[in-house]
Coordinates of C-alpha atoms and ligand atoms in Angstrom, one line a residue:
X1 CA 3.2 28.6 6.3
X2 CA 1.2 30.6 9.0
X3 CA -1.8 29.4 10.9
X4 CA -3.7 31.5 12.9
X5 CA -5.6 31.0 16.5
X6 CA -8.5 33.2 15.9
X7 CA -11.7 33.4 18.6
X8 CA -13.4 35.4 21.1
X9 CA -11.6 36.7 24.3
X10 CA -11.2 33.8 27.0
X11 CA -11.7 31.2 24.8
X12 CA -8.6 29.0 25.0
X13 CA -6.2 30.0 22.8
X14 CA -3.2 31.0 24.4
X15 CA -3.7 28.0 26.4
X16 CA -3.1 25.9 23.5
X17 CA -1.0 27.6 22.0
X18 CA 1.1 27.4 25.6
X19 CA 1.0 23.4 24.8
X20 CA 3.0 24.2 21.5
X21 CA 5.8 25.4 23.4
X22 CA 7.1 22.0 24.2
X23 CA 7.6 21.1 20.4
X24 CA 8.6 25.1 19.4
X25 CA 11.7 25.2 17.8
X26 CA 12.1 29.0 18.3
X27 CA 9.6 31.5 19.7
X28 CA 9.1 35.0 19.5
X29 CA 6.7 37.3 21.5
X30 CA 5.1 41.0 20.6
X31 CA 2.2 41.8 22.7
X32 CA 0.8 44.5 20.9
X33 CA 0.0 42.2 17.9
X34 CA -0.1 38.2 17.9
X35 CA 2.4 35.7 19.3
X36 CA 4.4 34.0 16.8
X37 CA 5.5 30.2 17.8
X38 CA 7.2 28.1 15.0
X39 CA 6.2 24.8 15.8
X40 CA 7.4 21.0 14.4
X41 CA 4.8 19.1 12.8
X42 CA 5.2 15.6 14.4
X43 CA 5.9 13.0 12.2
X44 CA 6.4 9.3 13.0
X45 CA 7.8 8.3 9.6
X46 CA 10.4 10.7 10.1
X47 CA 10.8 9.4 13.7
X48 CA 11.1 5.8 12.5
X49 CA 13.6 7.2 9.8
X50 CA 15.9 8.8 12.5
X51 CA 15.6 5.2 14.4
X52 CA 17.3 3.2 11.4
X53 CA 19.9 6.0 10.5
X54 CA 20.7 7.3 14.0
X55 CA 21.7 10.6 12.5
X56 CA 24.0 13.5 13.9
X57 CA 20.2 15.5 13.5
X58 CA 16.5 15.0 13.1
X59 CA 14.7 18.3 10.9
X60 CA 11.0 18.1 11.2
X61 CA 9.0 20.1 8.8
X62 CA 7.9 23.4 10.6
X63 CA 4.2 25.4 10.8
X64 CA 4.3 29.1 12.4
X65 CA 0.9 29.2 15.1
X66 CA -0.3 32.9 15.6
X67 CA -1.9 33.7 18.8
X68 CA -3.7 36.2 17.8
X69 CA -5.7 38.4 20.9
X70 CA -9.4 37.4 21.0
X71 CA -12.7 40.1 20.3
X72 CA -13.5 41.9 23.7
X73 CA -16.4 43.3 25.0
X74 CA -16.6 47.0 24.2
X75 CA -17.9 49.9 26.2
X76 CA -21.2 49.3 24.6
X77 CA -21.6 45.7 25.8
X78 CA -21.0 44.4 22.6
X79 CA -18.1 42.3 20.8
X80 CA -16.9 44.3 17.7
X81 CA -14.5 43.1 15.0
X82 CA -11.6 46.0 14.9
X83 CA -9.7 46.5 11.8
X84 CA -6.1 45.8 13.7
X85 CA -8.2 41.9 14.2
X86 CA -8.6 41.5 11.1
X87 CA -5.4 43.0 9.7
X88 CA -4.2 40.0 12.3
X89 CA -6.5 37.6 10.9
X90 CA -5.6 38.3 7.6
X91 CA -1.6 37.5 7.8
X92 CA -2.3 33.7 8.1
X93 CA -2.7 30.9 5.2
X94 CA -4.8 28.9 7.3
X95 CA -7.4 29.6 10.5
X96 CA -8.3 28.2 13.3
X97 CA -11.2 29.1 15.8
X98 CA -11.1 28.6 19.2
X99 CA -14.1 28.2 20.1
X100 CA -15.3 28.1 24.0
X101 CA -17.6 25.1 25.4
X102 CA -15.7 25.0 28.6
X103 CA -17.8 26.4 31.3
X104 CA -16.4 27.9 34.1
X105 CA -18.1 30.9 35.9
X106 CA -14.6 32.4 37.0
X107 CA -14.2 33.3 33.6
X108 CA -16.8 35.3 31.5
X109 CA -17.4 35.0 28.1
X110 CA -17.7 38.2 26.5
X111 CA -20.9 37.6 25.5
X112 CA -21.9 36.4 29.1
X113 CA -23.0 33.0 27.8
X114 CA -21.6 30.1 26.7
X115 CA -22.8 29.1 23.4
X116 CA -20.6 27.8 20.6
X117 CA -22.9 27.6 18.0
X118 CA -23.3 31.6 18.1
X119 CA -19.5 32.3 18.3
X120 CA -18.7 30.4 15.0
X121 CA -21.4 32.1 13.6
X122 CA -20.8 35.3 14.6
X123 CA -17.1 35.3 13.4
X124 CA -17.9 33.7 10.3
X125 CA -21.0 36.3 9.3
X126 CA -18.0 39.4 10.1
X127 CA -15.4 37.6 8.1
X128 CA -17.8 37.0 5.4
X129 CA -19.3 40.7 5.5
X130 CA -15.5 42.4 4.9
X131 CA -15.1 39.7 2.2
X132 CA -18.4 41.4 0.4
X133 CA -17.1 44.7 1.2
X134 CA -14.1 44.0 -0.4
X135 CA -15.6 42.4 -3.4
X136 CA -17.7 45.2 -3.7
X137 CA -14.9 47.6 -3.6
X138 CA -13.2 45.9 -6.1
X139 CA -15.7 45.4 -8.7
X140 CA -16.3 48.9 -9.0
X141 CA -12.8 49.8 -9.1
X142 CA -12.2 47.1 -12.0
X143 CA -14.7 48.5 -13.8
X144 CA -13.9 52.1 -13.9
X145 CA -10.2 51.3 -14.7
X146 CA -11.7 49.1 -17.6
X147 CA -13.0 52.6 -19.2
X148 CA -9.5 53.8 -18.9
X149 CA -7.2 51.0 -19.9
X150 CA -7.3 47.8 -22.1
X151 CA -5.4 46.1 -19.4
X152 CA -6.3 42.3 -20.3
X153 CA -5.8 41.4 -16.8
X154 CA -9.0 43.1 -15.8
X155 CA -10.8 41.6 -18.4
X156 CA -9.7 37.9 -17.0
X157 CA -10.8 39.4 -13.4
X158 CA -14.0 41.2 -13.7
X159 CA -15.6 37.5 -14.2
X160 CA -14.0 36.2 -11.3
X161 CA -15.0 38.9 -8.5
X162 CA -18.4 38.6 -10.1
X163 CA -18.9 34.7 -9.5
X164 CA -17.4 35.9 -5.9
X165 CA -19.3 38.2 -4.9
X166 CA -22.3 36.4 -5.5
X167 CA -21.7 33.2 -3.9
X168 CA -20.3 35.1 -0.7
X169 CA -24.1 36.8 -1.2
X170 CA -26.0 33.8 -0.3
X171 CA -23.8 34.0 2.9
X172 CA -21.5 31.2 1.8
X173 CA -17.9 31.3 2.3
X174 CA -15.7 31.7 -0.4
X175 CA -13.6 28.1 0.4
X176 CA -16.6 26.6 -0.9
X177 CA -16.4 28.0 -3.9
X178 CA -14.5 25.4 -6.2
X179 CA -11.4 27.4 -8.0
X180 CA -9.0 26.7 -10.9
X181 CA -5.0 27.3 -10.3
X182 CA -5.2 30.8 -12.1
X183 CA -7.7 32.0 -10.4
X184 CA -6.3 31.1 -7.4
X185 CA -3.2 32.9 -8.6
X186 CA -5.2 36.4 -9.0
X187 CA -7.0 36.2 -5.7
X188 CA -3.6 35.2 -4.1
X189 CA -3.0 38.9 -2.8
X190 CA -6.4 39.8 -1.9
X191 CA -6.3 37.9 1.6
X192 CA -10.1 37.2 1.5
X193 CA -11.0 35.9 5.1
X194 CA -13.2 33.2 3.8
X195 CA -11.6 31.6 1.4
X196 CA -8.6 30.8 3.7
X197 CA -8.6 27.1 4.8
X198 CA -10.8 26.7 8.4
X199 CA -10.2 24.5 11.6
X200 CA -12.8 25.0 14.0
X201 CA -11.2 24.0 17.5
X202 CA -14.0 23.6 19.8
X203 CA -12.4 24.1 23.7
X204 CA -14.6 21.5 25.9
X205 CA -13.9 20.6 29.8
X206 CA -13.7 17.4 31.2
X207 CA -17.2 17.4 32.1
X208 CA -18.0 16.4 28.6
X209 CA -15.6 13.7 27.6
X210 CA -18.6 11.6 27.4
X211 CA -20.7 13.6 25.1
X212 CA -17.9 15.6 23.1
X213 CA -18.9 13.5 20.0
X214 CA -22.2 13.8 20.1
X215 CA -21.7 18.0 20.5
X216 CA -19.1 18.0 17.9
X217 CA -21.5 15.9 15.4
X218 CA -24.4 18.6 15.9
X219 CA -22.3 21.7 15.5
X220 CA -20.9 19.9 12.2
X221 CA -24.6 19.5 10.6
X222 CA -25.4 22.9 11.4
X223 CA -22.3 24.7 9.9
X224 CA -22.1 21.9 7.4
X225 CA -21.8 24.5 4.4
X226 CA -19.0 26.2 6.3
X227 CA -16.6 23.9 4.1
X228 CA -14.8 23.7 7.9
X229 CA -12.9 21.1 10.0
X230 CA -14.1 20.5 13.4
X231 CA -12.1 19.2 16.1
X232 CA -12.9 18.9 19.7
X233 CA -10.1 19.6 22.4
X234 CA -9.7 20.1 26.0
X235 CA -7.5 22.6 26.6
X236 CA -7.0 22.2 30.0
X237 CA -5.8 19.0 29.8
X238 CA -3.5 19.4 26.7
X239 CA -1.8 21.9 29.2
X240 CA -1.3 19.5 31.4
X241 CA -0.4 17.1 28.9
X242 CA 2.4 19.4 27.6
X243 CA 4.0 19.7 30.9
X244 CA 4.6 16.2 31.3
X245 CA 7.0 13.4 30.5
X246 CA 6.3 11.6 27.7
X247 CA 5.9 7.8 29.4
X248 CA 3.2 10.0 32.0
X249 CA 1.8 11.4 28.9
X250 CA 0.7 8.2 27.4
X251 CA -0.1 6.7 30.8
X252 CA -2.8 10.1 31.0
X253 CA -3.9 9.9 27.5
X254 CA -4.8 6.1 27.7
X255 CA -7.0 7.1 31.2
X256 CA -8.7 9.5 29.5
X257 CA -9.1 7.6 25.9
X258 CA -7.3 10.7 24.1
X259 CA -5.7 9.2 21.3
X260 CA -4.0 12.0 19.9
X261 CA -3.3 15.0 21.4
X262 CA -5.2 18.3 20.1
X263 CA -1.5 19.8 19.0
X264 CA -0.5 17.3 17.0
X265 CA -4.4 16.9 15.6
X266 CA -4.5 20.4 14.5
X267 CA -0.8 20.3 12.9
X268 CA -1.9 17.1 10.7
X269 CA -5.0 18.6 10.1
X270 CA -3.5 21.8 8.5
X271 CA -0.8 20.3 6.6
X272 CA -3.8 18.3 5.0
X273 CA -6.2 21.5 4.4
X274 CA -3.3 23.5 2.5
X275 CA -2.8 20.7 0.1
X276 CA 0.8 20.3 1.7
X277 CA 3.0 16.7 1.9
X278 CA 6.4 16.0 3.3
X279 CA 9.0 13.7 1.3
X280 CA 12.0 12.4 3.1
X281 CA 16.0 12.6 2.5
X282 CA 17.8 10.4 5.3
X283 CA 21.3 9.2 6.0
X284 CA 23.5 9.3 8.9
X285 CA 24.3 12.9 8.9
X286 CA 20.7 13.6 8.6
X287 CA 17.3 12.6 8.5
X288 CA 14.6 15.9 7.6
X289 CA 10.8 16.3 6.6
X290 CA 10.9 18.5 3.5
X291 CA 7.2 20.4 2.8
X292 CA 6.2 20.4 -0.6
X293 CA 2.6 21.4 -2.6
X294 CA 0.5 18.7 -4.1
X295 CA 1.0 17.3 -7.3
X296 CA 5.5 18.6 -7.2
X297 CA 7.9 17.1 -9.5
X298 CA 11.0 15.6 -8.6
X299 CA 13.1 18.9 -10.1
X300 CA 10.4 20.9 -7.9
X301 CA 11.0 19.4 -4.7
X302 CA 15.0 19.1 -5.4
X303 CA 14.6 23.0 -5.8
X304 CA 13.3 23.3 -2.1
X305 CA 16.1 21.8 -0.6
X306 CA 18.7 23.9 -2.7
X307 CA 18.2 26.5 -6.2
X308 CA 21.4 24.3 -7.3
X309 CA 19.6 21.1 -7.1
X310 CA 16.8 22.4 -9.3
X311 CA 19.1 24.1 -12.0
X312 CA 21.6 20.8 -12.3
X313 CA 18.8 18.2 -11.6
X314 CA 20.1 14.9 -13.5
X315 CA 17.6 12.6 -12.0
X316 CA 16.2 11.4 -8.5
X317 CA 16.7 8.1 -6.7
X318 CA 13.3 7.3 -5.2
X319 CA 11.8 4.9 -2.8
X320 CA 8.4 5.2 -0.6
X321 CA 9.0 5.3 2.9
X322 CA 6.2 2.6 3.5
X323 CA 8.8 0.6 0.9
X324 CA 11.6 1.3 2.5
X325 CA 10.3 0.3 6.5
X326 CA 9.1 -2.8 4.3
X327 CA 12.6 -3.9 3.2
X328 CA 14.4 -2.1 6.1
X329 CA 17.3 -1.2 3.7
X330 CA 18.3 0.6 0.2
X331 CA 20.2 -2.4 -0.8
X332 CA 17.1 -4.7 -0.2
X333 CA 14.6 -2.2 -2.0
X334 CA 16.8 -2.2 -5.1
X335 CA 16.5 -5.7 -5.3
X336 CA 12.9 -5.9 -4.3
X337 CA 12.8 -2.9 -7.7
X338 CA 11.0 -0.8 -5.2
X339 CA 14.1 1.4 -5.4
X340 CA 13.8 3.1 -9.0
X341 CA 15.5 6.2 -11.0
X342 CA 13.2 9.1 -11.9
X343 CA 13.2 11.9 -14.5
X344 CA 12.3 15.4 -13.2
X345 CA 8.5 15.5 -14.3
X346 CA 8.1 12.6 -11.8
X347 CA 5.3 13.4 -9.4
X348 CA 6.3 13.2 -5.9
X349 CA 4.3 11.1 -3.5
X350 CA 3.8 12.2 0.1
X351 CA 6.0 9.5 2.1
X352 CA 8.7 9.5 -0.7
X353 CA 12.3 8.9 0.4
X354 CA 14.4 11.0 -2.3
X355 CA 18.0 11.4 -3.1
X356 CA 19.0 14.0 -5.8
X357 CA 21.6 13.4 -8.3
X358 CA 22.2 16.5 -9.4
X359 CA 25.8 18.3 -11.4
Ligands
LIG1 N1 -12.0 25.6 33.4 C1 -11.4 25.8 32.2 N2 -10.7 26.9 32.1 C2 -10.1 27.0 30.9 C3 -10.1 26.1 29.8 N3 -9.4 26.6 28.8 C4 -8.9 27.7 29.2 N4 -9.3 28.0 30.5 C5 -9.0 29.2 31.3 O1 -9.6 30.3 30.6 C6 -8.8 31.5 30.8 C7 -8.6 32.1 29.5 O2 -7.8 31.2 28.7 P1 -6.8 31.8 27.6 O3 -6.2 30.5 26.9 O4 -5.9 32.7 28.2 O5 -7.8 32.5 26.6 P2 -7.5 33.3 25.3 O6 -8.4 32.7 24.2 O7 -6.1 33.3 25.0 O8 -8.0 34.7 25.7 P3 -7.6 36.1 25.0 O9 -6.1 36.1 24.7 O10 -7.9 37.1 26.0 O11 -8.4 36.3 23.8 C8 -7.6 31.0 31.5 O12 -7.7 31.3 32.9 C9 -7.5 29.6 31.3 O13 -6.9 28.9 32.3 C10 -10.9 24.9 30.1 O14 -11.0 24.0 29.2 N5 -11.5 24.8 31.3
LIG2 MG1 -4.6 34.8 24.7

């Protein structure tokens, strides 16, 4: 799973994306295109898991960041989208703006002022225009192929790009568009930019920690069709934040009534927006944070951790972590019958503590 920072020049984002460094697992750096960073999404289950087991090694689920290089001012004096952006843009499964509200007159914005409000719009009107444009070019090109071959397919897709097309029309993003699982499916190669799931990561200094809210709430109401997340950050001081111990982090944190940091906000955040949970396997060799999709049954989630485990599923052995933390032990969940067998069409609950039985 790929997110991707995504904003004007100067806004913040390889600031943040600096913070992820102290929870990167591996990192990898190309200047001509974006910075790659796979990052572990913080979980405290999994933390308190690790606590009881003490095991050899703790695997937190993972989340690739994209720092992709922000819109410039062109020798025009004006900000223009350019295809190797949006080819950028396009890669990731999930995006985040980085939006500037910092001000600081060392550092111009390429559009001289600051103004949030116009940033978010102006990225999601371009996003939303090469969405029509590709909408467009498709419908046509379904329907001449629709003259030449029978293809079923197209049939089943003509209707979709149509209900599309319009709704992106009456300048509304596609992710507000509710979709079924197959048409998902059909659009899944397209890469539309507005249908992909939307953080909007507004960068504030600490002149504003006492009006953030109230900023955050009015930029919500106006872009309330945008079908977006807002979160406010301060990347400044997540910086900072990064760089420090962890007791001086919570010390910091508490003084300036940050109650989680931005990072760890964002990671949550996105593992939410793309519908994706973790469930558990623990033990003394090892305690890890599988990702799974909504909605995955037991043989489905055995399969991530191994093809084998999916072919010779027999049955699961299951308990919810909130269970487990409850009873502190296996032994004392089976008795409590909070530890139970399940088939493989059993739907597995975020939180879930599995162990596979398998040939
Ligand atoms: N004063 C202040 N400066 C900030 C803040 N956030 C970032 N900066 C500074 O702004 C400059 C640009 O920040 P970057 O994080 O590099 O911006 P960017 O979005 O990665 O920019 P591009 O990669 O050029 O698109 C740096 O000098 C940062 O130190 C902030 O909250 N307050
Ligand atoms: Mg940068």
């Amino acid at each position: 799973m790929q997110i991707g920072l995504v904003g004007l020049q100067f806004s913040g984002k390889t600031t943040l994306f600096n913070t992820l460094s102290s929870n990167a697992s591996h990192s990898q750096s190309n200047k001509e295109e974006a910075t790659v960073e796979v990052v572990k999404v913080p979980d405290e289950r999994l933390d308190n898991c690790s606590k009881i087991f003490n095991p050899k090694k703790q695997v937190n689920a993972t989340i690739e960041v994209f720092d992709i290089p922000g819109l410039r001012m062109s020798e025009d004096n004006k900000v223009k989208i350019t295809n190797s952006f949006l080819t950028a843009v396009r890669n990731n499964d999930a995006l985040f703006y980085v939006i500037r509200a910092f001000k600081d007159e060392s550092i111009v914005h390429p559009m001289n002022t600051i103004d949030p409000a116009r940033d978010i719009e102006f990225l999601e009107t371009e996003f939303l225009f090469s969405d029509i444009a590709f909408l467009e070019n498709r419908l046509e090109k379904i329907k001449k192929d629709m003259l030449k071959s029978k293809d079923e397919r197209l049939k089943k897709e003509l209707p979709l790009i149509e209900k599309l097309f319009q709704h992106a029309e009456k300048e509304l993003p596609l992710r507000t568009l509710e979709l079924d699982e197959t048409e998902i499916k059909i659009l899944s190669g397209y890469q539309l930019l507005t249908l992909k799931p939307l953080v909007i990561a507004v960068n504030y200094d600490e002149s504003s920690i006492a009006t953030v809210d109230e900023e955050i709430k009015k930029l919500k109401s106006k872009f309330e069709k945008s079908g977006a997340e807002f979160i406010p950050f301060f990347a400044k001081i997540e910086y900072e934040l990064s760089q420090m111990t962890e007791e001086d982090r919570q010390i910091f944190m508490q003084d300036y009534g940050i109650k989680e940091s931005a990072l760890s906000k964002i990671l949550r955040t996105s593992y939410q927006m793309l519908g994706l949970q973790s469930f558990f396997t623990v033990g003394e060799d090892e305690c890890r944070a599988w990702t799974i999709k909504k909605n995955f049954t037991a043989q489905q989630a055995a399969g991530v951790i191994h093809t084998d485990f999916f072919n010779k599923f027999i049955r699961a052995e299951v308990v919810h972590y909130d269970d487990f933390i409850k009873y502190g032990s296996f032994a004392k969940c089976k008795d409590a019958g909070v530890w139970r067998l399940e088939g493989k069409e059993y739907i597995v609950k975020d939180g879930d503590i599995l162990n596979i039985r398998h040939n």
